[in-house]
Amino acid sequence: MSDLSAFPITKKWPARHPDRIQLYALASPNGVKVSIMLEETGLPYEPHYVSFDTNDQASPEFRSLNPYGKIPAIIDPNGPGGEPLPLFESGAILIYLAEKSGRFLPSDAARYETIQWLMFQMAGIGPMFGQVGFFHKFAGRDFEDKRPRDRYVAESKRLLDVLNQRLANRTWIMGDDYTVADIATFPLVRNLIGHYGAGDLVGIANFPNVTRTLDAFLARPAVVTGLGIPRRG
Ligand SMILES: N[C@@H](CCC(=O)N[C@@H](CS)C(=O)NCC(=O)O)C(=O)O
């Protein structure tokens, strides 16, 4: 039986199954990347709901795992060398889980190309789409000066155009193989169009290969399940 009591986060979110990977998140675009990956791989895990309503992500217990106070974060009780491994940043978590499971990250030269597209999501799509959300849907919506919004919309269109061209003759970002690059990217595209309601603003109709692949992604059973995890506590 694994002992995770040395991790302060387990005081606020006790592990009922300490032998399983502990996931701390909510079902936001970055959170579901990890629950989808866990569902796709079948690795046993225990999800914990981190409530933004009560600012749980800023609590000392959560920040003991991620000092940046952002979800998702995990503890794998059975990490390298059999030791517990705490990890934050969804891209790092996806790479780790891919290596642990031997799934969704090729081991040949395509490995680096996959990581390249994963980084494209982490450094480009994630931050830029997030800013579109702020300036279009949330507090920034009321700002009179529309230049910041327009800048992020323009950059998001640029990213979508790159992705659209990449997918012109490919089923998934890496071709026939579904990888962590897809698992990282499509929850963000879904959120931009859905939750943020920014589809028209970014001209999503101009990126049909992106929406085609989004539909294929959303049809996967593991994605359907993962999108609802962790359930609201
Ligand atoms: N680069 C981070 C981004 C994580 C992120 O932005 N998480 C959001 C939810 S989708 C969050 O925790 N926001 C709460 C906050 O900033 O306080 C990752 O990919 O893990």
GROMACS .gro file of C-alpha atoms and ligand atoms in nm:
model
  253
    1MET     CA    1   0.000   0.000   0.000
    2SER     CA    2   0.146   0.337  -0.102
    3ASP     CA    3   0.182   0.608   0.159
    4LEU     CA    4   0.119   0.957   0.026
    5SER     CA    5   0.089   1.122   0.368
    6ALA     CA    6   0.413   1.315   0.315
    7PHE     CA    7   0.231   1.521   0.049
    8PRO     CA    8   0.038   1.806   0.218
    9ILE     CA    9  -0.217   1.806  -0.067
   10THR     CA   10  -0.350   1.472   0.061
   11LYS     CA   11  -0.463   1.647   0.382
   12LYS     CA   12  -0.715   1.854   0.186
   13TRP     CA   13  -0.787   1.587  -0.075
   14PRO     CA   14  -0.740   1.249   0.099
   15ALA     CA   15  -0.644   0.955  -0.120
   16ARG     CA   16  -0.897   0.676  -0.091
   17HIS     CA   17  -0.690   0.473  -0.336
   18PRO     CA   18  -0.330   0.574  -0.267
   19ASP     CA   19  -0.203   0.307  -0.509
   20ARG     CA   20  -0.360   0.494  -0.799
   21ILE     CA   21  -0.243   0.808  -0.978
   22GLN     CA   22  -0.391   1.105  -0.796
   23LEU     CA   23  -0.532   1.373  -1.027
   24TYR     CA   24  -0.609   1.721  -0.893
   25ALA     CA   25  -0.808   1.925  -1.143
   26LEU     CA   26  -1.145   2.032  -1.266
   27ALA     CA   27  -1.296   1.962  -1.605
   28SER     CA   28  -1.149   2.273  -1.769
   29PRO     CA   29  -0.961   2.251  -2.102
   30ASN     CA   30  -0.626   2.196  -1.931
   31GLY     CA   31  -0.773   1.962  -1.670
   32VAL     CA   32  -0.943   1.732  -1.918
   33LYS     CA   33  -0.622   1.682  -2.116
   34VAL     CA   34  -0.506   1.464  -1.827
   35SER     CA   35  -0.836   1.289  -1.752
   36ILE     CA   36  -0.871   1.208  -2.125
   37MET     CA   37  -0.514   1.073  -2.134
   38LEU     CA   38  -0.582   0.861  -1.826
   39GLU     CA   39  -0.904   0.730  -1.978
   40GLU     CA   40  -0.730   0.658  -2.310
   41THR     CA   41  -0.444   0.467  -2.146
   42GLY     CA   42  -0.653   0.286  -1.884
   43LEU     CA   43  -0.404   0.372  -1.611
   44PRO     CA   44  -0.584   0.352  -1.275
   45TYR     CA   45  -0.640   0.694  -1.121
   46GLU     CA   46  -0.833   0.879  -0.855
   47PRO     CA   47  -0.965   1.223  -0.955
   48HIS     CA   48  -1.000   1.506  -0.703
   49TYR     CA   49  -1.213   1.811  -0.776
   50VAL     CA   50  -1.035   2.144  -0.725
   51SER     CA   51  -1.302   2.410  -0.690
   52PHE     CA   52  -1.232   2.752  -0.842
   53ASP     CA   53  -1.548   2.880  -0.668
   54THR     CA   54  -1.365   2.851  -0.337
   55ASN     CA   55  -1.024   2.930  -0.486
   56ASP     CA   56  -0.892   2.585  -0.390
   57GLN     CA   57  -0.614   2.615  -0.645
   58ALA     CA   58  -0.460   2.895  -0.435
   59SER     CA   59  -0.472   2.697  -0.109
   60PRO     CA   60  -0.140   2.611   0.059
   61GLU     CA   61  -0.221   2.242   0.014
   62PHE     CA   62  -0.265   2.276  -0.362
   63ARG     CA   63   0.033   2.507  -0.398
   64SER     CA   64   0.251   2.253  -0.218
   65LEU     CA   65   0.213   2.051  -0.541
   66ASN     CA   66   0.207   2.339  -0.790
   67PRO     CA   67   0.346   2.670  -0.658
   68TYR     CA   68   0.188   2.841  -0.963
   69GLY     CA   69  -0.156   2.742  -0.828
   70LYS     CA   70  -0.291   2.606  -1.157
   71ILE     CA   71  -0.458   2.276  -1.238
   72PRO     CA   72  -0.390   2.004  -1.345
   73ALA     CA   73  -0.139   1.836  -1.114
   74ILE     CA   74  -0.081   1.471  -1.032
   75ILE     CA   75   0.100   1.243  -0.792
   76ASP     CA   76   0.196   0.904  -0.925
   77PRO     CA   77   0.255   0.683  -0.618
   78ASN     CA   78   0.457   0.450  -0.839
   79GLY     CA   79   0.690   0.685  -1.026
   80PRO     CA   80   1.042   0.621  -1.153
   81GLY     CA   81   1.233   0.390  -0.920
   82GLY     CA   82   0.907   0.304  -0.747
   83GLU     CA   83   0.907   0.643  -0.572
   84PRO     CA   84   0.608   0.881  -0.572
   85LEU     CA   85   0.630   1.144  -0.846
   86PRO     CA   86   0.450   1.480  -0.814
   87LEU     CA   87   0.407   1.670  -1.141
   88PHE     CA   88   0.237   1.983  -1.274
   89GLU     CA   89   0.205   2.143  -1.621
   90SER     CA   90  -0.023   1.942  -1.846
   91GLY     CA   91   0.237   1.899  -2.122
   92ALA     CA   92   0.486   1.745  -1.881
   93ILE     CA   93   0.213   1.523  -1.738
   94LEU     CA   94   0.109   1.402  -2.085
   95ILE     CA   95   0.468   1.312  -2.175
   96TYR     CA   96   0.512   1.132  -1.844
   97LEU     CA   97   0.190   0.932  -1.880
   98ALA     CA   98   0.275   0.849  -2.243
   99GLU     CA   99   0.611   0.710  -2.136
  100LYS     CA  100   0.461   0.524  -1.842
  101SER     CA  101   0.192   0.360  -2.054
  102GLY     CA  102   0.387   0.329  -2.379
  103ARG     CA  103   0.094   0.492  -2.561
  104PHE     CA  104   0.033   0.802  -2.773
  105LEU     CA  105   0.397   0.915  -2.809
  106PRO     CA  106   0.599   0.742  -3.081
  107SER     CA  107   0.945   0.615  -2.986
  108ASP     CA  108   1.114   0.680  -3.323
  109ALA     CA  109   1.198   1.015  -3.484
  110ALA     CA  110   0.827   1.100  -3.481
  111ARG     CA  111   0.860   1.136  -3.104
  112TYR     CA  112   1.024   1.478  -3.138
  113GLU     CA  113   0.778   1.591  -3.402
  114THR     CA  114   0.495   1.495  -3.165
  115ILE     CA  115   0.659   1.688  -2.880
  116GLN     CA  116   0.703   1.983  -3.117
  117TRP     CA  117   0.325   1.995  -3.177
  118LEU     CA  118   0.259   1.944  -2.808
  119MET     CA  119   0.476   2.249  -2.740
  120PHE     CA  120   0.292   2.439  -3.014
  121GLN     CA  121  -0.022   2.384  -2.807
  122MET     CA  122   0.140   2.463  -2.472
  123ALA     CA  123   0.323   2.779  -2.583
  124GLY     CA  124   0.084   2.907  -2.851
  125ILE     CA  125  -0.270   2.772  -2.855
  126GLY     CA  126  -0.315   2.752  -2.477
  127PRO     CA  127  -0.204   3.105  -2.384
  128MET     CA  128  -0.351   3.279  -2.692
  129PHE     CA  129  -0.693   3.113  -2.682
  130GLY     CA  130  -0.702   3.182  -2.307
  131GLN     CA  131  -0.656   3.553  -2.371
  132VAL     CA  132  -0.931   3.550  -2.633
  133GLY     CA  133  -1.153   3.404  -2.360
  134PHE     CA  134  -1.059   3.681  -2.118
  135PHE     CA  135  -1.119   3.964  -2.365
  136HIS     CA  136  -1.424   3.816  -2.535
  137LYS     CA  137  -1.616   3.639  -2.258
  138PHE     CA  138  -1.483   3.736  -1.919
  139ALA     CA  139  -1.375   4.061  -1.746
  140GLY     CA  140  -1.188   4.200  -2.047
  141ARG     CA  141  -1.510   4.202  -2.250
  142ASP     CA  142  -1.604   4.539  -2.101
  143PHE     CA  143  -1.275   4.706  -2.187
  144GLU     CA  144  -1.335   4.988  -2.431
  145ASP     CA  145  -1.003   4.949  -2.603
  146LYS     CA  146  -1.042   4.647  -2.833
  147ARG     CA  147  -0.678   4.637  -2.944
  148PRO     CA  148  -0.568   4.371  -2.690
  149ARG     CA  149  -0.862   4.149  -2.789
  150ASP     CA  150  -0.789   4.198  -3.156
  151ARG     CA  151  -0.425   4.111  -3.107
  152TYR     CA  152  -0.510   3.778  -2.941
  153VAL     CA  153  -0.778   3.703  -3.199
  154ALA     CA  154  -0.527   3.764  -3.480
  155GLU     CA  155  -0.271   3.540  -3.316
  156SER     CA  156  -0.533   3.269  -3.259
  157LYS     CA  157  -0.631   3.282  -3.626
  158ARG     CA  158  -0.267   3.244  -3.717
  159LEU     CA  159  -0.237   2.936  -3.494
  160LEU     CA  160  -0.561   2.788  -3.631
  161ASP     CA  161  -0.435   2.841  -3.984
  162VAL     CA  162  -0.116   2.649  -3.909
  163LEU     CA  163  -0.318   2.368  -3.753
  164ASN     CA  164  -0.564   2.367  -4.042
  165GLN     CA  165  -0.284   2.329  -4.295
  166ARG     CA  166  -0.121   2.056  -4.089
  167LEU     CA  167  -0.448   1.862  -4.091
  168ALA     CA  168  -0.519   1.912  -4.463
  169ASN     CA  169  -0.403   1.561  -4.552
  170ARG     CA  170  -0.383   1.402  -4.208
  171THR     CA  171  -0.645   1.241  -3.983
  172TRP     CA  172  -0.465   1.352  -3.668
  173ILE     CA  173  -0.182   1.597  -3.605
  174MET     CA  174   0.073   1.316  -3.652
  175GLY     CA  175  -0.110   1.153  -3.941
  176ASP     CA  176  -0.270   0.814  -3.881
  177ASP     CA  177  -0.154   0.804  -3.520
  178TYR     CA  178  -0.356   0.971  -3.247
  179THR     CA  179  -0.107   1.119  -2.999
  180VAL     CA  180  -0.062   1.345  -2.699
  181ALA     CA  181  -0.048   1.638  -2.944
  182ASP     CA  182  -0.417   1.579  -3.025
  183ILE     CA  183  -0.508   1.520  -2.661
  184ALA     CA  184  -0.346   1.855  -2.573
  185THR     CA  185  -0.488   2.056  -2.863
  186PHE     CA  186  -0.852   1.966  -2.916
  187PRO     CA  187  -0.990   2.039  -2.568
  188LEU     CA  188  -0.867   2.396  -2.625
  189VAL     CA  189  -1.028   2.422  -2.970
  190ARG     CA  190  -1.354   2.285  -2.831
  191ASN     CA  191  -1.346   2.539  -2.550
  192LEU     CA  192  -1.272   2.833  -2.781
  193ILE     CA  193  -1.576   2.758  -2.994
  194GLY     CA  194  -1.801   2.627  -2.715
  195HIS     CA  195  -1.749   2.778  -2.373
  196TYR     CA  196  -1.589   3.101  -2.500
  197GLY     CA  197  -1.834   3.135  -2.790
  198ALA     CA  198  -1.553   3.276  -3.002
  199GLY     CA  199  -1.605   3.064  -3.314
  200ASP     CA  200  -1.733   3.352  -3.530
  201LEU     CA  201  -1.477   3.592  -3.388
  202VAL     CA  202  -1.187   3.373  -3.504
  203GLY     CA  203  -1.366   3.273  -3.827
  204ILE     CA  204  -1.372   2.904  -3.741
  205ALA     CA  205  -1.552   2.828  -4.070
  206ASN     CA  206  -1.222   2.907  -4.244
  207PHE     CA  207  -1.056   2.612  -4.070
  208PRO     CA  208  -1.259   2.306  -4.179
  209ASN     CA  209  -0.978   2.056  -4.121
  210VAL     CA  210  -0.959   2.168  -3.760
  211THR     CA  211  -1.332   2.124  -3.700
  212ARG     CA  212  -1.331   1.788  -3.881
  213THR     CA  213  -1.058   1.658  -3.649
  214LEU     CA  214  -1.231   1.812  -3.348
  215ASP     CA  215  -1.543   1.611  -3.436
  216ALA     CA  216  -1.337   1.291  -3.462
  217PHE     CA  217  -1.175   1.368  -3.128
  218LEU     CA  218  -1.510   1.430  -2.957
  219ALA     CA  219  -1.642   1.097  -3.090
  220ARG     CA  220  -1.381   0.895  -2.900
  221PRO     CA  221  -1.534   0.718  -2.597
  222ALA     CA  222  -1.237   0.806  -2.373
  223VAL     CA  223  -1.278   1.171  -2.466
  224VAL     CA  224  -1.650   1.166  -2.389
  225THR     CA  225  -1.575   1.019  -2.045
  226GLY     CA  226  -1.269   1.232  -1.973
  227LEU     CA  227  -1.450   1.557  -2.051
  228GLY     CA  228  -1.662   1.507  -1.740
  229ILE     CA  229  -1.377   1.429  -1.497
  230PRO     CA  230  -1.322   1.533  -1.224
  231ARG     CA  231  -1.691   1.570  -1.153
  232ARG     CA  232  -1.795   1.877  -0.956
  233GLY     CA  233  -1.751   1.792  -0.589
  234LIG     N1  234   0.029   2.575  -1.864
  234LIG     C1  235  -0.063   2.522  -1.767
  234LIG     C2  236  -0.191   2.601  -1.771
  234LIG     C3  237  -0.287   2.553  -1.665
  234LIG     C4  238  -0.405   2.649  -1.652
  234LIG     O1  239  -0.409   2.757  -1.711
  234LIG     N2  240  -0.501   2.606  -1.570
  234LIG     C5  241  -0.616   2.692  -1.544
  234LIG     C6  242  -0.745   2.616  -1.568
  234LIG     S1  243  -0.765   2.564  -1.736
  234LIG     C7  244  -0.612   2.733  -1.397
  234LIG     O2  245  -0.574   2.654  -1.312
  234LIG     N3  246  -0.654   2.856  -1.365
  234LIG     C8  247  -0.666   2.900  -1.228
  234LIG     C9  248  -0.577   3.013  -1.192
  234LIG     O3  249  -0.504   3.062  -1.278
  234LIG     O4  250  -0.585   3.053  -1.078
  234LIG    C10  251  -0.089   2.373  -1.799
  234LIG     O5  252  -0.098   2.342  -1.917
  234LIG     O6  253  -0.099   2.292  -1.706
   0.00000   0.00000   0.00000
